[in-house]
PDB file of C-alpha atoms in Angstrom:
ATOM      1  CA  MET A  76     -10.657   2.076  12.762  1.00  0.00           C
ATOM      2  CA  GLN A  77      -9.240  -1.099  11.289  1.00  0.00           C
ATOM      3  CA  LEU A  78      -7.781  -0.140   7.901  1.00  0.00           C
ATOM      4  CA  GLY A  79      -5.600   2.557   6.414  1.00  0.00           C
ATOM      5  CA  TRP A  80      -4.990   4.763   9.451  1.00  0.00           C
ATOM      6  CA  SER A  81      -1.714   6.301  10.558  1.00  0.00           C
ATOM      7  CA  VAL A  82      -0.400   7.909  13.740  1.00  0.00           C
ATOM      8  CA  ALA A  83       2.188  10.655  14.154  1.00  0.00           C
ATOM      9  CA  ILE A  84       3.485  11.189  17.688  1.00  0.00           C
ATOM     10  CA  GLU A  85       5.074  14.585  18.242  1.00  0.00           C
ATOM     11  CA  THR A  86       8.119  14.601  20.508  1.00  0.00           C
ATOM     12  CA  THR A  87      10.608  17.266  21.522  1.00  0.00           C
ATOM     13  CA  ASN A  88      13.112  15.705  19.093  1.00  0.00           C
ATOM     14  CA  GLY A  89      10.967  14.894  16.079  1.00  0.00           C
ATOM     15  CA  ILE A  90       8.091  12.850  14.752  1.00  0.00           C
ATOM     16  CA  VAL A  91       7.659   9.109  15.289  1.00  0.00           C
ATOM     17  CA  GLY A  92       4.986   7.585  13.087  1.00  0.00           C
ATOM     18  CA  LEU A  93       3.088   4.442  12.238  1.00  0.00           C
ATOM     19  CA  TRP A  94       1.428   3.766   8.872  1.00  0.00           C
ATOM     20  CA  THR A  95      -1.024   0.961   8.131  1.00  0.00           C
ATOM     21  CA  CYS A  96      -2.188  -0.146   4.698  1.00  0.00           C
ATOM     22  CA  TRP A  97      -5.918   0.024   3.928  1.00  0.00           C
ATOM     23  CA  MET A  98      -5.643  -3.578   2.636  1.00  0.00           C
ATOM     24  CA  GLY A  99      -4.467  -4.696   6.073  1.00  0.00           C
ATOM     25  CA  ASN A 100      -1.319  -6.392   4.765  1.00  0.00           C
ATOM     26  CA  SER A 101       1.396  -3.883   5.624  1.00  0.00           C
ATOM     27  CA  ILE A 102       2.568  -1.899   8.672  1.00  0.00           C
ATOM     28  CA  LYS A 103       5.462   0.593   8.763  1.00  0.00           C
ATOM     29  CA  LEU A 104       7.102   2.471  11.632  1.00  0.00           C
ATOM     30  CA  PHE A 105       9.187   5.626  11.072  1.00  0.00           C
ATOM     31  CA  TYR A 106      11.615   7.401  13.417  1.00  0.00           C
ATOM     32  CA  PRO A 107      14.482   9.935  13.062  1.00  0.00           C
ATOM     33  CA  LEU A 108      17.749   8.885  11.435  1.00  0.00           C
ATOM     34  CA  ASP A 109      19.873  10.029  14.372  1.00  0.00           C
ATOM     35  CA  VAL A 110      18.141   7.613  16.759  1.00  0.00           C
ATOM     36  CA  THR A 111      19.387   4.051  17.269  1.00  0.00           C
ATOM     37  CA  ILE A 112      16.914   1.425  18.424  1.00  0.00           C
ATOM     38  CA  PRO A 113      18.538  -1.779  19.750  1.00  0.00           C
ATOM     39  CA  ASP A 114      17.586  -5.050  18.087  1.00  0.00           C
ATOM     40  CA  GLU A 115      16.482  -6.366  21.466  1.00  0.00           C
ATOM     41  CA  ILE A 116      13.671  -3.802  21.775  1.00  0.00           C
ATOM     42  CA  ILE A 117      12.329  -4.615  18.322  1.00  0.00           C
ATOM     43  CA  MET A 118      12.604  -8.363  18.781  1.00  0.00           C
ATOM     44  CA  GLU A 119      11.076  -8.379  22.254  1.00  0.00           C
ATOM     45  CA  THR A 120       8.196  -6.069  21.316  1.00  0.00           C
ATOM     46  CA  LEU A 121       7.321  -7.685  17.981  1.00  0.00           C
ATOM     47  CA  ASN A 122       8.125 -11.222  19.130  1.00  0.00           C
ATOM     48  CA  VAL A 123      10.554 -11.906  16.271  1.00  0.00           C
ATOM     49  CA  THR A 124      14.164 -13.107  16.041  1.00  0.00           C
ATOM     50  CA  LEU A 125      17.167 -12.253  13.887  1.00  0.00           C
ATOM     51  CA  ALA A 126      16.528 -13.990  10.587  1.00  0.00           C
ATOM     52  CA  LYS A 127      18.682 -16.547   8.813  1.00  0.00           C
ATOM     53  CA  PRO A 128      18.772 -17.229   5.056  1.00  0.00           C
ATOM     54  CA  VAL A 129      16.059 -19.634   3.914  1.00  0.00           C
ATOM     55  CA  ALA A 130      15.468 -21.793   0.838  1.00  0.00           C
ATOM     56  CA  ASN A 131      14.891 -19.832  -2.355  1.00  0.00           C
ATOM     57  CA  GLU A 132      14.274 -21.160  -5.867  1.00  0.00           C
ATOM     58  CA  ARG A 133      16.158 -18.395  -7.648  1.00  0.00           C
ATOM     59  CA  PHE A 134      19.166 -17.828  -5.369  1.00  0.00           C
ATOM     60  CA  GLY A 135      19.411 -21.070  -3.439  1.00  0.00           C
ATOM     61  CA  ARG A 136      19.300 -19.244  -0.097  1.00  0.00           C
ATOM     62  CA  ARG A 137      17.868 -15.796   0.576  1.00  0.00           C
ATOM     63  CA  LEU A 138      17.723 -13.418   3.527  1.00  0.00           C
ATOM     64  CA  TRP A 139      14.495 -11.512   2.901  1.00  0.00           C
ATOM     65  CA  ALA A 140      14.798  -9.106   5.850  1.00  0.00           C
ATOM     66  CA  LYS A 141      16.510  -8.589   9.198  1.00  0.00           C
ATOM     67  CA  TYR A 142      13.946 -10.320  11.427  1.00  0.00           C
ATOM     68  CA  TYR A 143      11.341 -13.031  11.068  1.00  0.00           C
ATOM     69  CA  SER A 144       8.542 -14.676  13.001  1.00  0.00           C
ATOM     70  CA  GLU A 145       8.123 -18.323  13.832  1.00  0.00           C
ATOM     71  CA  LYS A 146       6.859 -20.457  10.951  1.00  0.00           C
ATOM     72  CA  LEU A 147       3.194 -19.795  10.241  1.00  0.00           C
ATOM     73  CA  GLU A 148       0.639 -22.570  10.249  1.00  0.00           C
ATOM     74  CA  ASP A 149      -0.401 -22.079   6.629  1.00  0.00           C
ATOM     75  CA  CYS A 150       2.877 -21.142   4.923  1.00  0.00           C
ATOM     76  CA  GLY A 151       5.932 -18.939   5.335  1.00  0.00           C
ATOM     77  CA  ARG A 152       6.875 -16.414   7.997  1.00  0.00           C
ATOM     78  CA  VAL A 153       6.222 -12.752   8.660  1.00  0.00           C
ATOM     79  CA  TRP A 154       9.480 -10.989   7.772  1.00  0.00           C
ATOM     80  CA  ILE A 155      10.286  -7.560   9.225  1.00  0.00           C
ATOM     81  CA  GLU A 156      12.990  -5.180   8.056  1.00  0.00           C
ATOM     82  CA  GLN A 157      14.763  -2.280   9.751  1.00  0.00           C
ATOM     83  CA  GLU A 158      16.606   0.144   7.474  1.00  0.00           C
ATOM     84  CA  ALA A 159      17.700   3.744   6.998  1.00  0.00           C
ATOM     85  CA  SER A 160      16.877   3.743   3.264  1.00  0.00           C
ATOM     86  CA  HIS A 161      13.410   2.420   2.482  1.00  0.00           C
ATOM     87  CA  SER A 162      12.159   1.843  -1.061  1.00  0.00           C
ATOM     88  CA  ASN A 163       9.013   3.970  -0.630  1.00  0.00           C
ATOM     89  CA  GLY A 164       8.047   7.312   0.865  1.00  0.00           C
ATOM     90  CA  TYR A 165       4.983   8.291   2.904  1.00  0.00           C
ATOM     91  CA  HIS A 166       3.470  11.491   4.269  1.00  0.00           C
ATOM     92  CA  LEU A 167       2.433  11.605   7.924  1.00  0.00           C
ATOM     93  CA  LYS A 168       0.194  14.485   8.965  1.00  0.00           C
ATOM     94  CA  THR A 169       0.151  16.698  12.053  1.00  0.00           C
ATOM     95  CA  ILE A 170      -1.824  19.790  13.034  1.00  0.00           C
ATOM     96  CA  ARG A 171       0.103  22.948  13.906  1.00  0.00           C
ATOM     97  CA  ASN A 172      -1.366  26.423  14.401  1.00  0.00           C
ATOM     98  CA  LYS A 173      -4.706  25.238  12.979  1.00  0.00           C
ATOM     99  CA  LYS A 174      -3.034  24.157   9.738  1.00  0.00           C
ATOM    100  CA  LEU A 175      -2.003  20.803   8.349  1.00  0.00           C
ATOM    101  CA  GLU A 176       1.683  19.867   8.194  1.00  0.00           C
ATOM    102  CA  GLU A 177       2.993  16.867   6.265  1.00  0.00           C
ATOM    103  CA  HIS A 178       6.152  14.995   7.270  1.00  0.00           C
ATOM    104  CA  TYR A 179       7.894  12.936   4.602  1.00  0.00           C
ATOM    105  CA  CYS A 180       8.949   9.520   5.891  1.00  0.00           C
ATOM    106  CA  GLY A 181      10.656   6.503   4.394  1.00  0.00           C
ATOM    107  CA  HIS A 182      13.254   6.578   1.581  1.00  0.00           C
ATOM    108  CA  ASP A 183      16.384   8.135   3.138  1.00  0.00           C
ATOM    109  CA  ARG A 184      14.469  10.569   5.372  1.00  0.00           C
ATOM    110  CA  THR A 185      13.817   8.257   8.328  1.00  0.00           C
ATOM    111  CA  ASN A 186      14.601   4.897   9.790  1.00  0.00           C
ATOM    112  CA  THR A 187      11.867   2.439   8.844  1.00  0.00           C
ATOM    113  CA  VAL A 188      10.731  -0.791  10.502  1.00  0.00           C
ATOM    114  CA  TRP A 189       8.278  -2.589   8.231  1.00  0.00           C
ATOM    115  CA  THR A 190       6.541  -5.842   7.489  1.00  0.00           C
ATOM    116  CA  TYR A 191       7.584  -7.326   4.158  1.00  0.00           C
ATOM    117  CA  ASP A 192       5.031  -6.260   1.554  1.00  0.00           C
ATOM    118  CA  PHE A 193       4.591  -9.265  -0.747  1.00  0.00           C
ATOM    119  CA  ASN A 194       3.795 -12.971  -0.566  1.00  0.00           C
ATOM    120  CA  PHE A 195       6.446 -15.382  -1.800  1.00  0.00           C
ATOM    121  CA  CYS A 196       5.828 -18.477   0.315  1.00  0.00           C
ATOM    122  CA  SER A 197       5.026 -21.727  -1.478  1.00  0.00           C
ATOM    123  CA  GLU A 198       5.546 -25.469  -1.148  1.00  0.00           C
ATOM    124  CA  THR A 199       9.085 -25.055  -2.487  1.00  0.00           C
ATOM    125  CA  GLU A 200       9.745 -21.906  -0.395  1.00  0.00           C
ATOM    126  CA  PRO A 201       7.957 -22.687   2.886  1.00  0.00           C
ATOM    127  CA  GLU A 202       9.789 -20.002   4.894  1.00  0.00           C
ATOM    128  CA  ALA A 203       9.484 -17.097   2.448  1.00  0.00           C
ATOM    129  CA  PRO A 204       7.429 -13.970   3.313  1.00  0.00           C
ATOM    130  CA  ASN A 205       3.714 -14.307   3.934  1.00  0.00           C
ATOM    131  CA  CYS A 206       1.911 -10.951   4.202  1.00  0.00           C
ATOM    132  CA  LYS A 207      -1.692 -12.073   4.164  1.00  0.00           C
ATOM    133  CA  GLU A 208      -3.902  -9.696   6.109  1.00  0.00           C
ATOM    134  CA  GLU A 209      -4.744 -12.220   8.818  1.00  0.00           C
ATOM    135  CA  ASN A 210      -1.021 -12.693   9.548  1.00  0.00           C
ATOM    136  CA  ILE A 211       0.014  -9.031   9.447  1.00  0.00           C
ATOM    137  CA  GLN A 212      -2.902  -7.901  11.610  1.00  0.00           C
ATOM    138  CA  THR A 213      -1.620 -10.031  14.490  1.00  0.00           C
ATOM    139  CA  TYR A 214       1.231  -7.466  14.650  1.00  0.00           C
ATOM    140  CA  ARG A 215      -1.066  -4.426  14.818  1.00  0.00           C
ATOM    141  CA  GLU A 216      -0.969  -3.981  18.581  1.00  0.00           C
ATOM    142  CA  LYS A 217       2.691  -5.002  18.783  1.00  0.00           C
ATOM    143  CA  PHE A 218       3.633  -2.212  16.349  1.00  0.00           C
ATOM    144  CA  VAL A 219       1.635   0.311  18.394  1.00  0.00           C
ATOM    145  CA  GLN A 220       3.575  -0.843  21.456  1.00  0.00           C
ATOM    146  CA  LEU A 221       6.831  -0.356  19.549  1.00  0.00           C
ATOM    147  CA  LEU A 222       5.644   3.065  18.335  1.00  0.00           C
ATOM    148  CA  VAL A 223       5.136   4.303  21.898  1.00  0.00           C
ATOM    149  CA  LYS A 224       8.440   2.821  23.120  1.00  0.00           C
ATOM    150  CA  VAL A 225      10.389   4.433  20.265  1.00  0.00           C
ATOM    151  CA  ALA A 226       8.656   7.794  20.736  1.00  0.00           C
ATOM    152  CA  LYS A 227       9.757   7.874  24.389  1.00  0.00           C
ATOM    153  CA  LEU A 228      13.332   7.079  23.343  1.00  0.00           C
ATOM    154  CA  VAL A 229      13.306   9.877  20.749  1.00  0.00           C
ATOM    155  CA  GLY A 230      12.111  12.634  23.093  1.00  0.00           C
ATOM    156  CA  ASP A 231       9.365  13.848  25.396  1.00  0.00           C
ATOM    157  CA  ILE A 232       5.910  13.221  23.905  1.00  0.00           C
ATOM    158  CA  THR A 233       3.842  16.389  23.385  1.00  0.00           C
ATOM    159  CA  ALA A 234       0.918  15.342  21.162  1.00  0.00           C
ATOM    160  CA  VAL A 235      -0.656  12.536  19.150  1.00  0.00           C
ATOM    161  CA  ASN A 236      -2.071  12.923  15.643  1.00  0.00           C
ATOM    162  CA  ILE A 237      -4.359  10.251  14.155  1.00  0.00           C
ATOM    163  CA  ASP A 238      -5.040  10.205  10.402  1.00  0.00           C
ATOM    164  CA  SER A 239      -8.200   8.266   9.538  1.00  0.00           C
ATOM    165  CA  GLY A 240      -7.005   7.337   6.037  1.00  0.00           C
ATOM    166  CA  LEU A 241     -10.619   6.621   5.135  1.00  0.00           C
ATOM    167  CA  VAL A 242     -13.706   8.775   5.720  1.00  0.00           C
ATOM    168  CA  LEU A 243     -14.263   9.433   9.420  1.00  0.00           C
ATOM    169  CA  TYR A 244     -15.980  12.838   9.391  1.00  0.00           C
ATOM    170  CA  THR A 245     -17.379  15.185   6.779  1.00  0.00           C
ATOM    171  CA  PRO A 246     -18.029  18.923   7.244  1.00  0.00           C
ATOM    172  CA  GLU A 247     -21.717  18.088   7.633  1.00  0.00           C
ATOM    173  CA  THR A 248     -21.168  15.504  10.369  1.00  0.00           C
ATOM    174  CA  LEU A 249     -18.912  17.895  12.308  1.00  0.00           C
ATOM    175  CA  VAL A 250     -21.602  20.585  12.195  1.00  0.00           C
ATOM    176  CA  ALA A 251     -24.197  18.014  13.270  1.00  0.00           C
ATOM    177  CA  LYS A 252     -21.994  17.151  16.249  1.00  0.00           C
ATOM    178  CA  GLY A 253     -22.042  20.805  17.309  1.00  0.00           C
ATOM    179  CA  TYR A 254     -18.621  21.934  16.094  1.00  0.00           C
ATOM    180  CA  ASP A 255     -17.931  25.436  14.815  1.00  0.00           C
ATOM    181  CA  VAL A 256     -16.268  24.636  11.464  1.00  0.00           C
ATOM    182  CA  THR A 257     -13.863  26.951   9.609  1.00  0.00           C
ATOM    183  CA  SER A 258     -13.323  26.190   5.899  1.00  0.00           C
ATOM    184  CA  TRP A 259     -10.745  27.271   3.313  1.00  0.00           C
ATOM    185  CA  LYS A 260      -9.111  26.155   0.060  1.00  0.00           C
ATOM    186  CA  GLU A 261      -5.440  25.739  -0.895  1.00  0.00           C
ATOM    187  CA  LYS A 262      -4.057  24.426  -4.190  1.00  0.00           C
ATOM    188  CA  GLU A 263      -7.338  22.834  -5.277  1.00  0.00           C
ATOM    189  CA  LYS A 264      -7.801  21.104  -1.917  1.00  0.00           C
ATOM    190  CA  LYS A 265     -10.516  22.016   0.574  1.00  0.00           C
ATOM    191  CA  TYR A 266      -9.878  22.063   4.312  1.00  0.00           C
ATOM    192  CA  CYS A 267     -12.018  22.345   7.433  1.00  0.00           C
ATOM    193  CA  TYR A 268     -10.907  23.000  11.007  1.00  0.00           C
ATOM    194  CA  ALA A 269     -12.747  22.408  14.264  1.00  0.00           C
ATOM    195  CA  GLN A 270     -11.776  22.028  17.898  1.00  0.00           C
ATOM    196  CA  ASP A 271     -13.143  21.423  21.378  1.00  0.00           C
ATOM    197  CA  GLU A 272     -11.587  21.219  24.829  1.00  0.00           C
ATOM    198  CA  ASN A 273      -9.867  17.918  24.006  1.00  0.00           C
ATOM    199  CA  PHE A 274      -9.219  17.683  20.268  1.00  0.00           C
ATOM    200  CA  GLU A 275      -8.316  19.566  17.131  1.00  0.00           C
ATOM    201  CA  ILE A 276      -9.721  18.211  13.863  1.00  0.00           C
ATOM    202  CA  ILE A 277      -8.766  19.014  10.287  1.00  0.00           C
ATOM    203  CA  LEU A 278     -10.563  17.581   7.266  1.00  0.00           C
ATOM    204  CA  LYS A 279      -8.752  17.474   3.933  1.00  0.00           C
ATOM    205  CA  SER A 280     -10.730  16.837   0.746  1.00  0.00           C
ATOM    206  CA  GLY A 281      -9.789  13.622  -1.008  1.00  0.00           C
ATOM    207  CA  ASN A 282     -11.131  12.074  -4.197  1.00  0.00           C
ATOM    208  CA  SER A 283     -14.096  10.163  -5.578  1.00  0.00           C
ATOM    209  CA  LEU A 284     -13.148   7.140  -3.463  1.00  0.00           C
ATOM    210  CA  VAL A 285     -12.397   8.898  -0.163  1.00  0.00           C
ATOM    211  CA  SER A 286     -14.184  12.239   0.007  1.00  0.00           C
ATOM    212  CA  TRP A 287     -12.608  13.573   3.226  1.00  0.00           C
ATOM    213  CA  ILE A 288      -9.572  12.526   5.254  1.00  0.00           C
ATOM    214  CA  SER A 289      -9.762  13.311   8.976  1.00  0.00           C
ATOM    215  CA  ILE A 290      -6.752  14.236  11.118  1.00  0.00           C
ATOM    216  CA  ILE A 291      -7.295  14.425  14.882  1.00  0.00           C
ATOM    217  CA  ARG A 292      -4.751  15.911  17.301  1.00  0.00           C
ATOM    218  CA  TYR A 293      -4.735  15.801  21.075  1.00  0.00           C
ATOM    219  CA  PRO A 294      -2.069  16.777  23.637  1.00  0.00           C
ATOM    220  CA  SER A 295      -0.170  13.969  25.328  1.00  0.00           C
ATOM    221  CA  THR A 296       2.820  13.254  27.567  1.00  0.00           C
ATOM    222  CA  ASN A 297       5.187  10.416  28.334  1.00  0.00           C
ATOM    223  CA  GLU A 298       2.307   8.908  30.314  1.00  0.00           C
ATOM    224  CA  LEU A 299       0.946   7.751  26.940  1.00  0.00           C
ATOM    225  CA  THR A 300       0.519   3.976  26.756  1.00  0.00           C
ATOM    226  CA  ALA A 301       0.030   1.671  23.816  1.00  0.00           C
ATOM    227  CA  GLU A 302      -3.193   0.431  25.404  1.00  0.00           C
ATOM    228  CA  SER A 303      -4.694   3.933  25.603  1.00  0.00           C
ATOM    229  CA  LEU A 304      -3.651   4.704  22.027  1.00  0.00           C
ATOM    230  CA  ILE A 305      -5.158   1.474  20.701  1.00  0.00           C
ATOM    231  CA  LYS A 306      -8.350   2.220  22.622  1.00  0.00           C
ATOM    232  CA  ARG A 307      -8.470   5.683  21.049  1.00  0.00           C
ATOM    233  CA  ILE A 308      -7.941   4.320  17.527  1.00  0.00           C
ATOM    234  CA  ASP A 309     -10.565   1.629  18.007  1.00  0.00           C
ATOM    235  CA  SER A 310     -13.075   4.180  19.291  1.00  0.00           C
ATOM    236  CA  LEU A 311     -13.053   5.999  15.934  1.00  0.00           C
ATOM    237  CA  ASP A 312     -15.565   4.654  13.432  1.00  0.00           C
ATOM    238  CA  SER A 313     -14.528   5.016   9.773  1.00  0.00           C
ATOM    239  CA  ALA A 314     -17.534   3.082   8.429  1.00  0.00           C
ATOM    240  CA  GLU A 315     -19.805   6.106   8.150  1.00  0.00           C
ATOM    241  CA  VAL A 316     -19.509   6.390   4.358  1.00  0.00           C
ATOM    242  CA  PRO A 317     -19.520   3.231   2.174  1.00  0.00           C
ATOM    243  CA  ILE A 318     -16.537   2.830  -0.158  1.00  0.00           C
ATOM    244  CA  ASN A 319     -16.126   0.646  -3.229  1.00  0.00           C
ATOM    245  CA  PHE A 320     -12.670  -0.929  -2.939  1.00  0.00           C
ATOM    246  CA  LEU A 321     -12.988  -3.273  -5.937  1.00  0.00           C
ATOM    247  CA  PRO A 322     -11.045  -1.129  -8.477  1.00  0.00           C
ATOM    248  CA  LEU A 323      -8.108  -0.673  -6.095  1.00  0.00           C
ATOM    249  CA  ILE A 324      -8.099  -4.303  -5.022  1.00  0.00           C
ATOM    250  CA  THR A 325      -7.968  -5.370  -8.660  1.00  0.00           C
ATOM    251  CA  HIS A 326      -5.070  -2.972  -9.311  1.00  0.00           C
ATOM    252  CA  PHE A 327      -2.958  -4.129  -6.384  1.00  0.00           C
ATOM    253  CA  VAL A 328      -3.547  -7.802  -7.057  1.00  0.00           C
ATOM    254  CA  GLU A 329      -2.206  -7.230 -10.553  1.00  0.00           C
ATOM    255  CA  GLN A 330       0.764  -5.250  -9.196  1.00  0.00           C
ATOM    256  CA  GLU A 331       1.607  -8.054  -6.771  1.00  0.00           C
ATOM    257  CA  ARG A 332       1.567 -10.602  -9.591  1.00  0.00           C
ATOM    258  CA  ILE A 333       3.890  -8.417 -11.707  1.00  0.00           C
ATOM    259  CA  TYR A 334       6.267  -7.835  -8.769  1.00  0.00           C
ATOM    260  CA  LYS A 335       6.394 -11.534  -7.921  1.00  0.00           C
ATOM    261  CA  ASP A 336       7.240 -12.456 -11.493  1.00  0.00           C
ATOM    262  CA  TRP A 337       9.930  -9.776 -11.601  1.00  0.00           C
ATOM    263  CA  CYS A 338      11.586 -10.915  -8.370  1.00  0.00           C
TER     264      CYS A 338
END
């Protein structure tokens, strides 16, 4: 899976999660508020440094976030923030007792480490944020490495939950793969549950764009590595059902233009 997936690692002291945007231009890591992660771990893992204010047309100098990358070849830097009060909230999903649980992250519920969400770099602001997909995706594996490191600092790892974001399975494909599927409905949403000796799977009905979201859970321990998790994510194919992204792309391009003008 390349776009829109998320991971929730269960530990003995809470959930540590990673969210990726389906547009490929944003990555966010969440961990409990009572946990302190040293700057050195973040900087070493993500290959960034403590940022300094840079040229800005509106304010003269501006510190966009806590950390930044080296200057990019095309324009700007990748800026990364760490904060206990994030501007947005997200729901990470886990499976418990054959049911789906949602964990609210971001806002003031968790610490958040995130790549800056909008492009502001230009000829007059050559060090401002650049969040083009090709730049953010170079941090994909680094953020997974940070996810695993943080999870081990939070507590003992007990399980990993992977949310496909896009369509991975449907009830029909699970049956075709030989699973015994249990179905039910709650608050206008349909759910399906299946399991084998290695995995639990829950499908949650989506919308006209994404018909079913797949959540996969498997037991794990502190032996978990970033390499094994990346291999697992990459082994899942979310291209089974074609999706028309044009309406959403148009919407977010317009939102980015509005936000840039406002800032």
